[in-house]
C-alpha atoms as a PDB file:
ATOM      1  CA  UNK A   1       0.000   0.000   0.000  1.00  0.00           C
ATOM      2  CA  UNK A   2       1.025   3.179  -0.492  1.00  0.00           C
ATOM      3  CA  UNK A   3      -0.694   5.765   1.609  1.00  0.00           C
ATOM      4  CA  UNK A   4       1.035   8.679   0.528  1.00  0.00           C
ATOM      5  CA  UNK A   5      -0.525   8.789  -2.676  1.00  0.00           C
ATOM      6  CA  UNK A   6      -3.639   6.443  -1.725  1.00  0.00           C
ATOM      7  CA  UNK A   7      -2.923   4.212  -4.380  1.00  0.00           C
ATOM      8  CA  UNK A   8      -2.376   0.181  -3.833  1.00  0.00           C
ATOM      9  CA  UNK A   9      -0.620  -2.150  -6.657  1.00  0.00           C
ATOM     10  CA  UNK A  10      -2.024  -5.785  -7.086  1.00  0.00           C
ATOM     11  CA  UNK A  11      -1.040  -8.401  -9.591  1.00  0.00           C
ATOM     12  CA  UNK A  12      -2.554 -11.198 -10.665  1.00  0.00           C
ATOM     13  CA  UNK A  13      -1.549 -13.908 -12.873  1.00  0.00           C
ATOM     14  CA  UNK A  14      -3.339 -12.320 -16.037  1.00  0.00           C
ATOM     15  CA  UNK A  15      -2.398  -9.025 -15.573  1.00  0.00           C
ATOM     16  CA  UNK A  16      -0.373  -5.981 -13.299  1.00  0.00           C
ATOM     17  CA  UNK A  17      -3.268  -3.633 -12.296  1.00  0.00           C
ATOM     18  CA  UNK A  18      -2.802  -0.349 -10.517  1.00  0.00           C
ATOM     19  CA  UNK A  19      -5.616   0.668  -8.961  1.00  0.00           C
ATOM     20  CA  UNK A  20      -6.674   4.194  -7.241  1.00  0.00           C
ATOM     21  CA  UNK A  21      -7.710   3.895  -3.442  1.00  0.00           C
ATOM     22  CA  UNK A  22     -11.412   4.730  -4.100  1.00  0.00           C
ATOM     23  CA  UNK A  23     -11.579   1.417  -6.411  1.00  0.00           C
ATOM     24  CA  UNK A  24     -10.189  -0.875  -3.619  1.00  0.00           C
ATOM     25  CA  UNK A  25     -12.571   0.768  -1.195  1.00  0.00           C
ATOM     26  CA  UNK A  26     -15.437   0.049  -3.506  1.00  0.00           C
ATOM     27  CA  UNK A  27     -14.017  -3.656  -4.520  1.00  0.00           C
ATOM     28  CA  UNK A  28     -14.346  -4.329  -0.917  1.00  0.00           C
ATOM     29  CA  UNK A  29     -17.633  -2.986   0.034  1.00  0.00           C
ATOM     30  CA  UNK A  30     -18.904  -5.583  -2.158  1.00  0.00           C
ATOM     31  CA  UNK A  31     -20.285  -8.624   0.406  1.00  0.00           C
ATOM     32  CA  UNK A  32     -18.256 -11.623  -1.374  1.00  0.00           C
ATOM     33  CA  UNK A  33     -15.150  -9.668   0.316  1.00  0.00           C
ATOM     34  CA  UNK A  34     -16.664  -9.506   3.921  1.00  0.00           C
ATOM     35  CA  UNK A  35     -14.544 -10.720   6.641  1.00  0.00           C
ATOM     36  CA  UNK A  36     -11.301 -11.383   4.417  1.00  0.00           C
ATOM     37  CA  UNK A  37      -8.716  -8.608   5.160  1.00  0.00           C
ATOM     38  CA  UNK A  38      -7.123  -6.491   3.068  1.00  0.00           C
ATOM     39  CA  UNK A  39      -3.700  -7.613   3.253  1.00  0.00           C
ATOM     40  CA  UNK A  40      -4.667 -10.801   1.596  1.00  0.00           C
ATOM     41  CA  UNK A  41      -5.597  -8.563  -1.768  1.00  0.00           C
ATOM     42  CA  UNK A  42      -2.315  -9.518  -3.502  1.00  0.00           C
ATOM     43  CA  UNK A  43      -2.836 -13.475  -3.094  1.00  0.00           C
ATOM     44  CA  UNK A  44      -6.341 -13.688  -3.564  1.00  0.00           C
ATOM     45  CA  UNK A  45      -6.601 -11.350  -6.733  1.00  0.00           C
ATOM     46  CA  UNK A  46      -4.011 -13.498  -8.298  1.00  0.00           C
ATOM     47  CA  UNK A  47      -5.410 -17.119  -7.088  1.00  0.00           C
ATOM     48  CA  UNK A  48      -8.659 -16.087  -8.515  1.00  0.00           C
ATOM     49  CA  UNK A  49      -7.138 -15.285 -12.240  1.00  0.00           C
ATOM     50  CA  UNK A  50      -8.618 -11.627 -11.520  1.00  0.00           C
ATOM     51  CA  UNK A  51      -8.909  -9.504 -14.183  1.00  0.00           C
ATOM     52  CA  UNK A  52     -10.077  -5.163 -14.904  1.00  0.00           C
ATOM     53  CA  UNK A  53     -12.285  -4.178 -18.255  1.00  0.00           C
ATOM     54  CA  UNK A  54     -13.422  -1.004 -18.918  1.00  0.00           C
ATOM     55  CA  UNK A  55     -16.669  -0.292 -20.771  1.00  0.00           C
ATOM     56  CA  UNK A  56     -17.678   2.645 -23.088  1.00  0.00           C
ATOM     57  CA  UNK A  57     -21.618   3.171 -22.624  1.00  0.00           C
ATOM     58  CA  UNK A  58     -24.164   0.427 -24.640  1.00  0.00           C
ATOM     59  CA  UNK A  59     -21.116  -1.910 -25.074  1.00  0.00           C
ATOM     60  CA  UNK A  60     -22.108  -5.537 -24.206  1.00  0.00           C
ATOM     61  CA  UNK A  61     -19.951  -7.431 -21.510  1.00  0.00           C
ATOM     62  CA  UNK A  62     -21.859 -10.342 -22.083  1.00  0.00           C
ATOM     63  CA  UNK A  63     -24.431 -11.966 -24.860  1.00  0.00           C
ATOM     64  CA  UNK A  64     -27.357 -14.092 -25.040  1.00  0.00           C
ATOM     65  CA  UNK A  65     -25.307 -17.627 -25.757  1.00  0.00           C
ATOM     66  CA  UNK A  66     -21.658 -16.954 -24.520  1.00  0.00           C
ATOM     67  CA  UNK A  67     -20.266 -18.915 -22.207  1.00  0.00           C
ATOM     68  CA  UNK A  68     -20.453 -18.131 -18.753  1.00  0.00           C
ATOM     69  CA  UNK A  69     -17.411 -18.828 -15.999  1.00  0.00           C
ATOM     70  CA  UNK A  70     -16.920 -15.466 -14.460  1.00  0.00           C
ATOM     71  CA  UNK A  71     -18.122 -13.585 -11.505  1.00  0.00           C
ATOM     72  CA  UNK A  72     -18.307  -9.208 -11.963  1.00  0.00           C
ATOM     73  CA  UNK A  73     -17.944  -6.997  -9.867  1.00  0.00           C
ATOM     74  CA  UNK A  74     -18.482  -3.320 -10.906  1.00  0.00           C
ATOM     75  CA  UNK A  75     -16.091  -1.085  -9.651  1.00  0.00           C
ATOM     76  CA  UNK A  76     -17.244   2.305 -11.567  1.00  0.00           C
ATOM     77  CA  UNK A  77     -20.273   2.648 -13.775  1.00  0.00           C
ATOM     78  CA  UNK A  78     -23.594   0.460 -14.148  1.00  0.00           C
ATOM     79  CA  UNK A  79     -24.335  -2.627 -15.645  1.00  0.00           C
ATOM     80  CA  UNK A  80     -28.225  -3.961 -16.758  1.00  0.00           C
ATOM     81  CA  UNK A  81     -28.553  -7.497 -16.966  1.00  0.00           C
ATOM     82  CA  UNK A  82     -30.934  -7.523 -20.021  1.00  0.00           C
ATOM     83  CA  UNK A  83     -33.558 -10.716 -21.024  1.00  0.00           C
ATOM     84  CA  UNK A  84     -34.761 -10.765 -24.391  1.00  0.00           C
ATOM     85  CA  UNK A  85     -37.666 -12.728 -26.414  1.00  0.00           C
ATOM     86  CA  UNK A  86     -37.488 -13.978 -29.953  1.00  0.00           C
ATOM     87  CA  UNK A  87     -39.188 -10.984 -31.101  1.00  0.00           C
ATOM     88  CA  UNK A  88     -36.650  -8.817 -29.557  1.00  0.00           C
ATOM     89  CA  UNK A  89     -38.387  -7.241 -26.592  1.00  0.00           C
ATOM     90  CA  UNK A  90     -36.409  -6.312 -23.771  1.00  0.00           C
ATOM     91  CA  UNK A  91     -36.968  -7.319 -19.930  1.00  0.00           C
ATOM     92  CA  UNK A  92     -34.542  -5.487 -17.144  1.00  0.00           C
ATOM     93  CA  UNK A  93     -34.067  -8.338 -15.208  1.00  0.00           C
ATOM     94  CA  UNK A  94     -31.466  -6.283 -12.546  1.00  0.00           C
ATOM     95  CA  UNK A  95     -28.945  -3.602 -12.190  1.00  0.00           C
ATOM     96  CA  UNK A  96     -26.110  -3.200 -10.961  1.00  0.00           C
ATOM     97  CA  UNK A  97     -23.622  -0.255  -9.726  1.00  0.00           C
ATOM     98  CA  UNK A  98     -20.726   0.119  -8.282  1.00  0.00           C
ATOM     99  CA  UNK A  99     -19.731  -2.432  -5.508  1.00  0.00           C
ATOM    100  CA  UNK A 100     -22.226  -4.866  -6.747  1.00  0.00           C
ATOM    101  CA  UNK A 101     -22.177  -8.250  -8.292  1.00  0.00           C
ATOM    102  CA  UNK A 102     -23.787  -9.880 -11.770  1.00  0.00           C
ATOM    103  CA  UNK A 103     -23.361 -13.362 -13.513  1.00  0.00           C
ATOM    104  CA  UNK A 104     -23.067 -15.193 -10.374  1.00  0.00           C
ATOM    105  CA  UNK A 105     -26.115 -16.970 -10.223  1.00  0.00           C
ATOM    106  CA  UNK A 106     -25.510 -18.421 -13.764  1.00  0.00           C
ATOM    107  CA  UNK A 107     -21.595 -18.931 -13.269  1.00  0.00           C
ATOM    108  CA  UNK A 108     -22.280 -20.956 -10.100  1.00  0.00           C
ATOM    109  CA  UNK A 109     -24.827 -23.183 -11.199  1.00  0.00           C
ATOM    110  CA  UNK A 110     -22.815 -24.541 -14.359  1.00  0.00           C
ATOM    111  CA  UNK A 111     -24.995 -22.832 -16.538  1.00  0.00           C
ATOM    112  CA  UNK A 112     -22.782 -23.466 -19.963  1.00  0.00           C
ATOM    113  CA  UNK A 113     -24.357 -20.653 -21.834  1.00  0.00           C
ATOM    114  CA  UNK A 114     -25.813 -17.327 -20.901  1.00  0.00           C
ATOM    115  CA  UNK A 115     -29.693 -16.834 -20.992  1.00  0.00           C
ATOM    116  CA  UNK A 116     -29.214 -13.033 -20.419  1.00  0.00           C
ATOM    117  CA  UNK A 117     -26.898 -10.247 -21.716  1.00  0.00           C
ATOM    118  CA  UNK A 118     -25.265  -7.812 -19.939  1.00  0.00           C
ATOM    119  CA  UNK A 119     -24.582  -3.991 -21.167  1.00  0.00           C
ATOM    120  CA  UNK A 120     -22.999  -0.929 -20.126  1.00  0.00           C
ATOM    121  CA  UNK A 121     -25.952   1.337 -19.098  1.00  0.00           C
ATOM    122  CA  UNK A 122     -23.088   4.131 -18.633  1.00  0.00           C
ATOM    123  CA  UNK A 123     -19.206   4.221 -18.779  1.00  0.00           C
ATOM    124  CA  UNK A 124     -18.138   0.851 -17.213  1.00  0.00           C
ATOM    125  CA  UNK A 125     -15.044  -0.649 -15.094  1.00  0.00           C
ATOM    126  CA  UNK A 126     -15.507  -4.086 -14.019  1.00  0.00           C
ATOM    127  CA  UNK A 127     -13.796  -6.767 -12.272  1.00  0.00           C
ATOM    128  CA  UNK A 128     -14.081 -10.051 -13.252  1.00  0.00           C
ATOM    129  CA  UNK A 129     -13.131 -13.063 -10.941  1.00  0.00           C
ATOM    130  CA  UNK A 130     -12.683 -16.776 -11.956  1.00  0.00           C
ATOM    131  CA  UNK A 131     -15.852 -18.634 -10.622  1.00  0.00           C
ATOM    132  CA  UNK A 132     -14.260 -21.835 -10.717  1.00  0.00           C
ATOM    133  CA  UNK A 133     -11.003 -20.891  -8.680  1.00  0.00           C
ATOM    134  CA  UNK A 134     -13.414 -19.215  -6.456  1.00  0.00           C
ATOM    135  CA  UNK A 135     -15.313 -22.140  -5.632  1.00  0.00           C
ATOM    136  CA  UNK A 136     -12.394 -24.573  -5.526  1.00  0.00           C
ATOM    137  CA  UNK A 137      -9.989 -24.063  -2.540  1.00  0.00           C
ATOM    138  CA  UNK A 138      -6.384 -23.957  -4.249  1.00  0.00           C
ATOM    139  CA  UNK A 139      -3.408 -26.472  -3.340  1.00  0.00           C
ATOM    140  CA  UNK A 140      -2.232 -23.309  -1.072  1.00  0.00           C
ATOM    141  CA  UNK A 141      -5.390 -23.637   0.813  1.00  0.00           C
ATOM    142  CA  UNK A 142      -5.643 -19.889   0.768  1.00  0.00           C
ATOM    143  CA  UNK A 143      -7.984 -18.845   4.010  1.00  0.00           C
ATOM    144  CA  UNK A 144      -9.748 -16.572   1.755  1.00  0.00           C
ATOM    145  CA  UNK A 145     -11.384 -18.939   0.201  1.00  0.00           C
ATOM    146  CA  UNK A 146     -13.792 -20.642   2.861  1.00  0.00           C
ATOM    147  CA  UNK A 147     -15.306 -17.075   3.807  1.00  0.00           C
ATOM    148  CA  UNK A 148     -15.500 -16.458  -0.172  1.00  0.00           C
ATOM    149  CA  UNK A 149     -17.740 -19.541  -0.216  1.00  0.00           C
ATOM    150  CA  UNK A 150     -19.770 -19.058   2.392  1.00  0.00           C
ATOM    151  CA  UNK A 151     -20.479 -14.947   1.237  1.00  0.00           C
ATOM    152  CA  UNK A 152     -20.954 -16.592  -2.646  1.00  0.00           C
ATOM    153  CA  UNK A 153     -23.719 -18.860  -1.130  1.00  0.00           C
ATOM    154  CA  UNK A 154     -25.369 -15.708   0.917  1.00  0.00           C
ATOM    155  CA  UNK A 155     -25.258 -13.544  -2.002  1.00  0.00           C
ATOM    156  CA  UNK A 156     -26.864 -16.162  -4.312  1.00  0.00           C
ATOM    157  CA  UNK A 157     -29.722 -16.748  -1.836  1.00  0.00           C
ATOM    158  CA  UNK A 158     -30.310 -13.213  -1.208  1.00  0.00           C
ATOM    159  CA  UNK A 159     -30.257 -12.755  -5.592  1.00  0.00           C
ATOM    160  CA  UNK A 160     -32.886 -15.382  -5.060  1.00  0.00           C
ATOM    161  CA  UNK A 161     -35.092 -13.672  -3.205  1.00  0.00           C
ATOM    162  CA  UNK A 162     -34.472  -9.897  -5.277  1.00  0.00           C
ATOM    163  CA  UNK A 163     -36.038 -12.517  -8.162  1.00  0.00           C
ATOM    164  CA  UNK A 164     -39.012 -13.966  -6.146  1.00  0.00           C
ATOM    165  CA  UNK A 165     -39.747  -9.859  -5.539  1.00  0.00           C
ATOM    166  CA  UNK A 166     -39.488  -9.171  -9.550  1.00  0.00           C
ATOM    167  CA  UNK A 167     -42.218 -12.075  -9.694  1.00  0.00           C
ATOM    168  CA  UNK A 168     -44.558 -10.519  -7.467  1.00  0.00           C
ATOM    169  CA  UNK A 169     -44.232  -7.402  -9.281  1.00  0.00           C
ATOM    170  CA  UNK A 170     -45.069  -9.205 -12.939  1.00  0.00           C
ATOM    171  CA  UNK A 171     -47.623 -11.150 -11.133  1.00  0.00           C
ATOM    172  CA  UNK A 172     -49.675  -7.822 -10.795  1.00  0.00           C
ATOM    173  CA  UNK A 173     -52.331  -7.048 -13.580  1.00  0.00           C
ATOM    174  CA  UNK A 174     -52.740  -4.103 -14.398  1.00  0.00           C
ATOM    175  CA  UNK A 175     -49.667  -1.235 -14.772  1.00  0.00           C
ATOM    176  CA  UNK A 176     -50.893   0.499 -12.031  1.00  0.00           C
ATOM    177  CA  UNK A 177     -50.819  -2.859  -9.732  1.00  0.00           C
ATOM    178  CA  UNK A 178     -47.000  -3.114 -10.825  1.00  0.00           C
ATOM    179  CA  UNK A 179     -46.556   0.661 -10.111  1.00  0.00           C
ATOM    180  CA  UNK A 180     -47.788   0.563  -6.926  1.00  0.00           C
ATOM    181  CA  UNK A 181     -45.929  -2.880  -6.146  1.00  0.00           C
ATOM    182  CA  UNK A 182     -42.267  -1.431  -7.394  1.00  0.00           C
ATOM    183  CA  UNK A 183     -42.714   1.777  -5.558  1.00  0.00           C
ATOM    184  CA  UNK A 184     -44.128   0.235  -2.408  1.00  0.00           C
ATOM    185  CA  UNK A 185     -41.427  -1.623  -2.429  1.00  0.00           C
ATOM    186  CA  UNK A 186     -38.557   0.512  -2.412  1.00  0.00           C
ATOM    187  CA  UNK A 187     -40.097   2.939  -0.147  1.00  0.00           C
ATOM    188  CA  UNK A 188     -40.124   0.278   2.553  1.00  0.00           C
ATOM    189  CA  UNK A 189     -36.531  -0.738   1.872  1.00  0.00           C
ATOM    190  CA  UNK A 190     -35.662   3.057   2.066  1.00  0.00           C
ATOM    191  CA  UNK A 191     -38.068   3.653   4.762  1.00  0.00           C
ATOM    192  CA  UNK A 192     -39.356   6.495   3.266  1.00  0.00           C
ATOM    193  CA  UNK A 193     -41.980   8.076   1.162  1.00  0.00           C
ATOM    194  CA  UNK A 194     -39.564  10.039  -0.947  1.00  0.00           C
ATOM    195  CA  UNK A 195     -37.864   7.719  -3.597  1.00  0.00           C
ATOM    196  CA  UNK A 196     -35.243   8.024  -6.237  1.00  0.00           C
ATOM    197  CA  UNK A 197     -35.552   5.362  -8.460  1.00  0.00           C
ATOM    198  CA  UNK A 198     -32.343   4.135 -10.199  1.00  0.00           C
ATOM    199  CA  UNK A 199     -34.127   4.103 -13.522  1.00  0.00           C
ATOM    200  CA  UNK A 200     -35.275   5.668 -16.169  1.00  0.00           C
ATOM    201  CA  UNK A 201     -38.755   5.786 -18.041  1.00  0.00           C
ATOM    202  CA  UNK A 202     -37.476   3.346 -20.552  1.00  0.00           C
ATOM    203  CA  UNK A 203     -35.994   1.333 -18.235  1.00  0.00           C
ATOM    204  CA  UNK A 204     -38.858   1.160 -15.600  1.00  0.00           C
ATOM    205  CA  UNK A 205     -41.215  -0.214 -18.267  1.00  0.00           C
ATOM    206  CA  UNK A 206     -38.368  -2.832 -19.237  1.00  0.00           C
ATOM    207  CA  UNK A 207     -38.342  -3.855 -15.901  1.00  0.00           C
ATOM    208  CA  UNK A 208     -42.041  -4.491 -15.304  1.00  0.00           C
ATOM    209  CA  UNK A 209     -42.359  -5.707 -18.866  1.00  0.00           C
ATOM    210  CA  UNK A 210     -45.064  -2.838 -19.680  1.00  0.00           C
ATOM    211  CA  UNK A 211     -45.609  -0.530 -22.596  1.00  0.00           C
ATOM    212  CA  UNK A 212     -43.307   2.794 -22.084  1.00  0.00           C
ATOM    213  CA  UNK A 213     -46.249   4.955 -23.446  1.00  0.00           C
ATOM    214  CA  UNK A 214     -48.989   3.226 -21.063  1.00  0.00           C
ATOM    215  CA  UNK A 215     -46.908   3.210 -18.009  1.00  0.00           C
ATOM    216  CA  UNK A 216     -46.634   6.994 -18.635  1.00  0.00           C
ATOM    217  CA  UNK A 217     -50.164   7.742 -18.814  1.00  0.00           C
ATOM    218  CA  UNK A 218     -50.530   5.658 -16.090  1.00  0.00           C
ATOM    219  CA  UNK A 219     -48.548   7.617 -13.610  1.00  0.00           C
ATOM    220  CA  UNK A 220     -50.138  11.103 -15.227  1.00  0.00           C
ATOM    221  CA  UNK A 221     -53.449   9.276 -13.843  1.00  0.00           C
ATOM    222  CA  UNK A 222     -51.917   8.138 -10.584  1.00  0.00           C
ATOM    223  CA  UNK A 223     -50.730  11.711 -10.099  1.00  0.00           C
ATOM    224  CA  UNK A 224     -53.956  13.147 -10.463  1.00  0.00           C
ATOM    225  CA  UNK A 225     -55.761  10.647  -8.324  1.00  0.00           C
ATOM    226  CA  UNK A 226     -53.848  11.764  -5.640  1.00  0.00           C
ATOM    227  CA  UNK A 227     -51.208   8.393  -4.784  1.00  0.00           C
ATOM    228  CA  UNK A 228     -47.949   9.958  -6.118  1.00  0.00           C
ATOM    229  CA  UNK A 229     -46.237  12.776  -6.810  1.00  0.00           C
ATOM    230  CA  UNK A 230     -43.304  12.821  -9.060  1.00  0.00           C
ATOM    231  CA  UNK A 231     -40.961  14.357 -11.400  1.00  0.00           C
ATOM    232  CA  UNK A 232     -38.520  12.353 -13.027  1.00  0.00           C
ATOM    233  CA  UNK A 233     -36.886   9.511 -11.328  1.00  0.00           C
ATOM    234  CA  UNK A 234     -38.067  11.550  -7.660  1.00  0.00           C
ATOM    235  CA  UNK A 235     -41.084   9.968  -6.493  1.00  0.00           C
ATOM    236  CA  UNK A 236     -43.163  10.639  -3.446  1.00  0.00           C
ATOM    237  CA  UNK A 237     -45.793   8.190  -2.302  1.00  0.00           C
ATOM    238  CA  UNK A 238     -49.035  10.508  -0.675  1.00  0.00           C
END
């Protein structure tokens, strides 16, 4: 480490990458990091074939089809994890910023090919780990690896769950149902009335798999009958 200049050098077996102190302090707020200490960085990064990729906005990191054997981790940027029917509709099945994690679920479970793609919903810099060195303690028995494990198996469950949510949203049956479900939703994980939503108009109707133009007039109606207020992604719940 050097704290003089905040910056901290790590190199793995695919590549030397120097990275600025507000990356590693994002890299490790992510939860498949909790409870392994910092000064194991050099070892792990290396064991685990880690690699850096940067992203201009709308490039894909992933398609429908490709294989799968990586776990991300976004260090700067966002990703959307995108779902797409044969007539080329789009579902938002997730997002994910900074400190977060995507392709885990399908990495972990053998899935050979990809039944999503992933894009660059702004300038990107990811991380990408090797899923099968992380799930596969090493001949050096690194201790990193058992608490790895056990945080993969947390995160996958609690992925599991985010999904079962997205269901009960679809499940709804009429755009205002879904509406009311999202926002209902994230105001009692904020615990509060006042929401920013991390999306969109676009994206908000890819992600409850509604019609951008209906959804619209929907909340003009919602607005008027006195359950919302909002302007832009700023929502208020009355």
């Amino acid at each position: 480490y050097d704290y003089k200049n905040k910056t901290v050098v790590f190199t793995t077996k695919i590549c030397d990458m120097r990275k600025n102190f507000n990356d590693l302090k994002t890299l490790y707020e992510n939860d498949i990091f909790a409870g392994i200490e910092p000064k194991e960085t050099d070892s792990m990064l290396k064991c685990l074939n880690a690699k850096i990729l940067s992203y201009k906005k709308g490039s894909a990191l992933l398609l429908a089809g490709d294989e799968i054997n990586w776990i991300g981790i976004v260090l700067s940027g966002v990703v959307h994890i995108i779902k797409e029917d044969y007539y080329g509709n789009r579902n938002i099945m997730a997002k994910s910023g900074a400190g977060q994690l995507f392709g885990e679920v399908f990495a972990c479970a053998g899935t050979k090919s990809s039944p999503v793609s992933v894009f660059a919903a702004e300038d990107t810099e990811v991380m990408f780990l090797n899923c099968s060195k992380v799930l596969t303690v090493c001949s050096g028995s690194c201790p990193f690896h058992c608490r790895m494990v056990s945080n993969l198996l947390r995160i996958v469950s609690e992925k599991a769950l985010y999904l079962n949510q997205k269901i009960d949203f679809l499940s709804k049956r009429t755009t205002r149902e879904k509406l009311l479900a999202y926002l209902s939703a994230q105001a009692e994980q904020t615990g509060s009335r006042q929401l920013v939503i991390p999306f969109n108009r676009q994206e908000l109707a890819d992600f409850l798999c509604v019609d951008r133009s209906a959804m619209s007039a929907e909340l003009g109606r919602m607005q008027r009958d006195g359950l919302i207020e909002y302007n832009k992604r700023n929502f208020r719940l009355l």
